[in-house]
C-alpha positions as a Python dict, from the first residue, in 0.01 Angstrom:
ca = {
    (1, 'V'): (0, 0, 0),
    (2, 'N'): (-322, 149, 133),
    (3, 'P'): (-288, 209, 510),
    (4, 'D'): (-668, 188, 549),
    (5, 'L'): (-681, -179, 443),
    (6, 'H'): (-753, -442, 708),
    (7, 'K'): (-432, -610, 830),
    (8, 'G'): (-587, -931, 964),
    (9, 'A'): (-745, -1239, 807),
    (10, 'P'): (-1049, -1213, 578),
    (11, 'H'): (-1402, -1297, 698),
    (12, 'A'): (-1395, -1679, 702),
    (13, 'P'): (-1765, -1752, 621),
    (14, 'L'): (-1724, -1563, 292),
    (15, 'L'): (-1421, -1764, 172),
    (16, 'E'): (-1421, -2053, -74),
    (17, 'K'): (-1140, -2283, -179),
    (18, 'Q'): (-988, -2225, -520),
    (19, 'H'): (-822, -2488, -734),
    (20, 'Q'): (-526, -2368, -939),
    (21, 'K'): (-589, -2412, -1310),
    (22, 'S'): (-244, -2300, -1435),
    (23, 'G'): (-399, -2199, -1767),
    (24, 'R'): (-526, -2554, -1843),
    (25, 'N'): (-876, -2658, -1949),
    (26, 'N'): (-1065, -2975, -1852),
    (27, 'N'): (-855, -3175, -2102),
    (28, 'G'): (-532, -3060, -1942),
    (29, 'H'): (-437, -2856, -2250),
    (30, 'I'): (-289, -2509, -2212),
    (31, 'T'): (-555, -2260, -2321),
    (32, 'T'): (-390, -1952, -2168),
    (33, 'R'): (-13, -1931, -2186),
    (34, 'H'): (216, -1785, -1918),
    (35, 'K'): (10, -1901, -1619),
    (36, 'G'): (117, -2125, -1333),
    (37, 'G'): (275, -2125, -989),
    (38, 'G'): (203, -1828, -770),
    (39, 'H'): (76, -1798, -416),
    (40, 'K'): (-232, -1990, -305),
    (41, 'H'): (-535, -1781, -222),
    (42, 'H'): (-896, -1829, -123),
    (43, 'Y'): (-1179, -1687, -330),
    (44, 'R'): (-1369, -1406, -157),
    (45, 'V'): (-1742, -1437, -228),
    (46, 'V'): (-1840, -1088, -346),
    (47, 'D'): (-2207, -988, -369),
    (48, 'F'): (-2246, -860, -726),
    (49, 'K'): (-2627, -886, -730),
    (50, 'R'): (-2717, -676, -422),
    (51, 'N'): (-3086, -733, -499),
    (52, 'D'): (-3213, -920, -191),
    (53, 'K'): (-3135, -657, 76),
    (54, 'D'): (-3342, -368, -56),
    (55, 'G'): (-3424, -116, 215),
    (56, 'I'): (-3182, -270, 468),
    (57, 'P'): (-2893, -28, 539),
    (58, 'A'): (-2540, -163, 573),
    (59, 'K'): (-2232, -17, 738),
    (60, 'I'): (-1879, -64, 600),
    (61, 'E'): (-1688, -249, 873),
    (62, 'R'): (-1352, -262, 698),
    (63, 'L'): (-1177, -239, 361),
    (64, 'E'): (-975, -541, 249),
    (65, 'Y'): (-724, -647, -13),
    (66, 'D'): (-852, -911, -256),
    (67, 'P'): (-587, -1119, -438),
    (68, 'N'): (-843, -1222, -703),
    (69, 'R'): (-908, -875, -849),
    (70, 'S'): (-751, -532, -891),
    (71, 'A'): (-1020, -353, -686),
    (72, 'N'): (-1033, -361, -309),
    (73, 'I'): (-1338, -506, -135),
    (74, 'A'): (-1543, -380, 158),
    (75, 'L'): (-1693, -598, 432),
    (76, 'V'): (-2038, -458, 508),
    (77, 'L'): (-2262, -540, 805),
    (78, 'F'): (-2636, -520, 730),
    (79, 'A'): (-2885, -406, 992),
    (80, 'D'): (-3023, -763, 1005),
    (81, 'G'): (-2681, -893, 1116),
    (82, 'E'): (-2558, -1047, 788),
    (83, 'R'): (-2211, -966, 654),
    (84, 'R'): (-2118, -951, 285),
    (85, 'Y'): (-1835, -836, 64),
    (86, 'I'): (-1895, -568, -199),
    (87, 'I'): (-1658, -394, -442),
    (88, 'A'): (-1517, -93, -253),
    (89, 'P'): (-1619, 230, -432),
    (90, 'K'): (-1387, 530, -460),
    (91, 'G'): (-1387, 731, -138),
    (92, 'A'): (-1527, 448, 76),
    (93, 'V'): (-1442, 483, 446),
    (94, 'V'): (-1501, 263, 749),
    (95, 'G'): (-1834, 350, 911),
    (96, 'Q'): (-1993, 469, 585),
    (97, 'V'): (-2353, 355, 535),
    (98, 'V'): (-2449, 204, 197),
    (99, 'A'): (-2798, 118, 76),
    (100, 'N'): (-2959, -101, -189),
    (101, 'G'): (-3289, -68, -371),
    (102, 'P'): (-3499, 179, -573),
    (103, 'E'): (-3539, 412, -275),
    (104, 'A'): (-3164, 442, -206),
    (105, 'P'): (-3020, 798, -231),
    (106, 'I'): (-2787, 885, -521),
    (107, 'K'): (-2466, 848, -321),
    (108, 'A'): (-2139, 665, -392),
    (109, 'G'): (-2163, 297, -301),
    (110, 'N'): (-2543, 275, -319),
    (111, 'N'): (-2693, 20, -558),
    (112, 'L'): (-3019, 78, -744),
    (113, 'P'): (-3198, -3, -1072),
    (114, 'I'): (-3090, 210, -1369),
    (115, 'R'): (-3446, 345, -1406),
    (116, 'N'): (-3399, 522, -1070),
    (117, 'I'): (-3057, 673, -1154),
    (118, 'P'): (-3041, 1027, -1303),
    (119, 'V'): (-2900, 1055, -1657),
    (120, 'G'): (-2536, 1171, -1651),
    (121, 'T'): (-2451, 987, -1329),
    (122, 'T'): (-2117, 805, -1301),
    (123, 'I'): (-2180, 439, -1218),
    (124, 'H'): (-1991, 110, -1183),
    (125, 'C'): (-2069, -260, -1130),
    (126, 'V'): (-2335, -253, -1402),
    (127, 'E'): (-2553, -555, -1483),
    (128, 'I'): (-2601, -667, -1845),
    (129, 'L'): (-2905, -884, -1771),
    (130, 'P'): (-3147, -800, -1485),
    (131, 'G'): (-3074, -1014, -1179),
    (132, 'K'): (-2758, -1174, -1319),
    (133, 'G'): (-2517, -963, -1116),
    (134, 'A'): (-2271, -690, -1211),
    (135, 'Q'): (-2048, -764, -1511),
    (136, 'I'): (-1936, -421, -1640),
    (137, 'A'): (-1691, -173, -1478),
    (138, 'R'): (-1574, -387, -1185),
    (139, 'S'): (-1195, -346, -1194),
    (140, 'A'): (-991, -84, -1007),
    (141, 'G'): (-1053, 277, -1108),
    (142, 'T'): (-1315, 196, -1372),
    (143, 'S'): (-1657, 352, -1419),
    (144, 'A'): (-1930, 409, -1676),
    (145, 'V'): (-2167, 696, -1749),
    (146, 'L'): (-2545, 671, -1788),
    (147, 'L'): (-2605, 860, -2114),
    (148, 'A'): (-2977, 824, -2185),
    (149, 'R'): (-3295, 629, -2120),
    (150, 'E'): (-3532, 535, -2403),
    (151, 'G'): (-3831, 319, -2318),
    (152, 'I'): (-3717, 3, -2140),
    (153, 'Y'): (-3351, 48, -2238),
    (154, 'A'): (-3072, 278, -2126),
    (155, 'Q'): (-2744, 372, -2293),
    (156, 'V'): (-2426, 337, -2087),
    (157, 'R'): (-2085, 463, -2204),
    (158, 'L'): (-1793, 250, -2087),
    (159, 'R'): (-1437, 362, -2020),
    (160, 'S'): (-1333, 227, -2361),
    (161, 'G'): (-1577, 465, -2531),
    (162, 'E'): (-1813, 182, -2625),
    (163, 'V'): (-2182, 258, -2571),
    (164, 'R'): (-2387, -38, -2450),
    (165, 'R'): (-2764, -75, -2433),
    (166, 'V'): (-2891, -229, -2110),
    (167, 'H'): (-3238, -286, -1965),
    (168, 'I'): (-3352, -20, -1717),
    (169, 'E'): (-3424, -293, -1459),
    (170, 'C'): (-3051, -378, -1454),
    (171, 'R'): (-2883, -252, -1139),
    (172, 'A'): (-2572, -39, -1101),
    (173, 'T'): (-2373, 113, -817),
    (174, 'I'): (-2321, 490, -793),
    (175, 'G'): (-1966, 628, -826),
    (176, 'E'): (-1636, 481, -947),
    (177, 'V'): (-1449, 171, -835),
    (178, 'G'): (-1181, 255, -579),
    (179, 'N'): (-806, 171, -576),
    (180, 'E'): (-759, 386, -887),
    (181, 'E'): (-380, 396, -832),
    (182, 'H'): (-358, 22, -895),
    (183, 'S'): (-204, 79, -1240),
    (184, 'L'): (81, 286, -1089),
    (185, 'R'): (217, 10, -865),
    (186, 'Q'): (583, -91, -897),
    (187, 'I'): (615, -467, -925),
    (188, 'G'): (985, -436, -834),
    (189, 'K'): (1127, -770, -943),
    (190, 'A'): (1057, -1069, -1165),
    (191, 'G'): (971, -1281, -862),
    (192, 'A'): (680, -1055, -770),
    (193, 'T'): (518, -1136, -1105),
    (194, 'R'): (573, -1508, -1032),
    (195, 'W'): (397, -1465, -695),
    (196, 'R'): (95, -1350, -895),
    (197, 'G'): (94, -1673, -1095),
    (198, 'I'): (233, -1525, -1418),
    (199, 'R'): (513, -1717, -1592),
    (200, 'P'): (775, -1574, -1831),
    (201, 'T'): (681, -1491, -2191),
    (202, 'V'): (924, -1659, -2431),
    (203, 'R'): (978, -1486, -2769),
    (204, 'G'): (873, -1689, -3073),
    (205, 'V'): (1209, -1617, -3243),
    (206, 'A'): (1387, -1797, -2959),
    (207, 'M'): (1187, -2119, -3021),
    (208, 'N'): (1227, -2409, -3263),
    (209, 'P'): (1023, -2430, -3587),
    (210, 'V'): (793, -2694, -3431),
    (211, 'D'): (692, -2460, -3150),
    (212, 'H'): (612, -2130, -3323),
    (213, 'P'): (576, -1973, -3670),
    (214, 'H'): (876, -1750, -3590),
    (215, 'G'): (1092, -2041, -3470),
    (216, 'G'): (1420, -2158, -3623),
    (217, 'G'): (1675, -1968, -3830),
    (218, 'E'): (2039, -1897, -3769),
}
């Protein structure tokens, strides 16, 4: 448990209700097995675009836990008085100032177009299409590296080793995603997995022939 995380309630204007799907689609059929139950939680509206506050500095007010993702989130207060959630970068501290836009300095937590980022920089929260919002390298401890720029495209190497080509007008955030020790957590007991909405995984061999290719047999 991170002692720096906010202990109180989340920022209410940035919450939305979430309906539990339990792995079902709009026909009620199970499309993802082993889902259901778990604790209720609200969705935290995270700003993945960060493209309409260029040139307006923001201060990190607090770091918060988010039940909907592995990364922590940061509540930032912009100079114009608006508050938003962003993905908390590695090393983020309360009181830190973050900036958006082409003029932003190359500093962890700042968001700018890839054409303004030096080659070799570690980045996260990378857009695939300009203006769509970050889709790559958003989970805890992840990052990507800007390898090269050629014309209107840039090459970005992901943690998996895959190299993706993205438009230089796509935006990215400098640094890595925080909460990198997320993968080391001890779940402790079966019930803690159930709290997260994950149901038991039954082996195919233990089923009947009607239920699974491995079913049946003595």
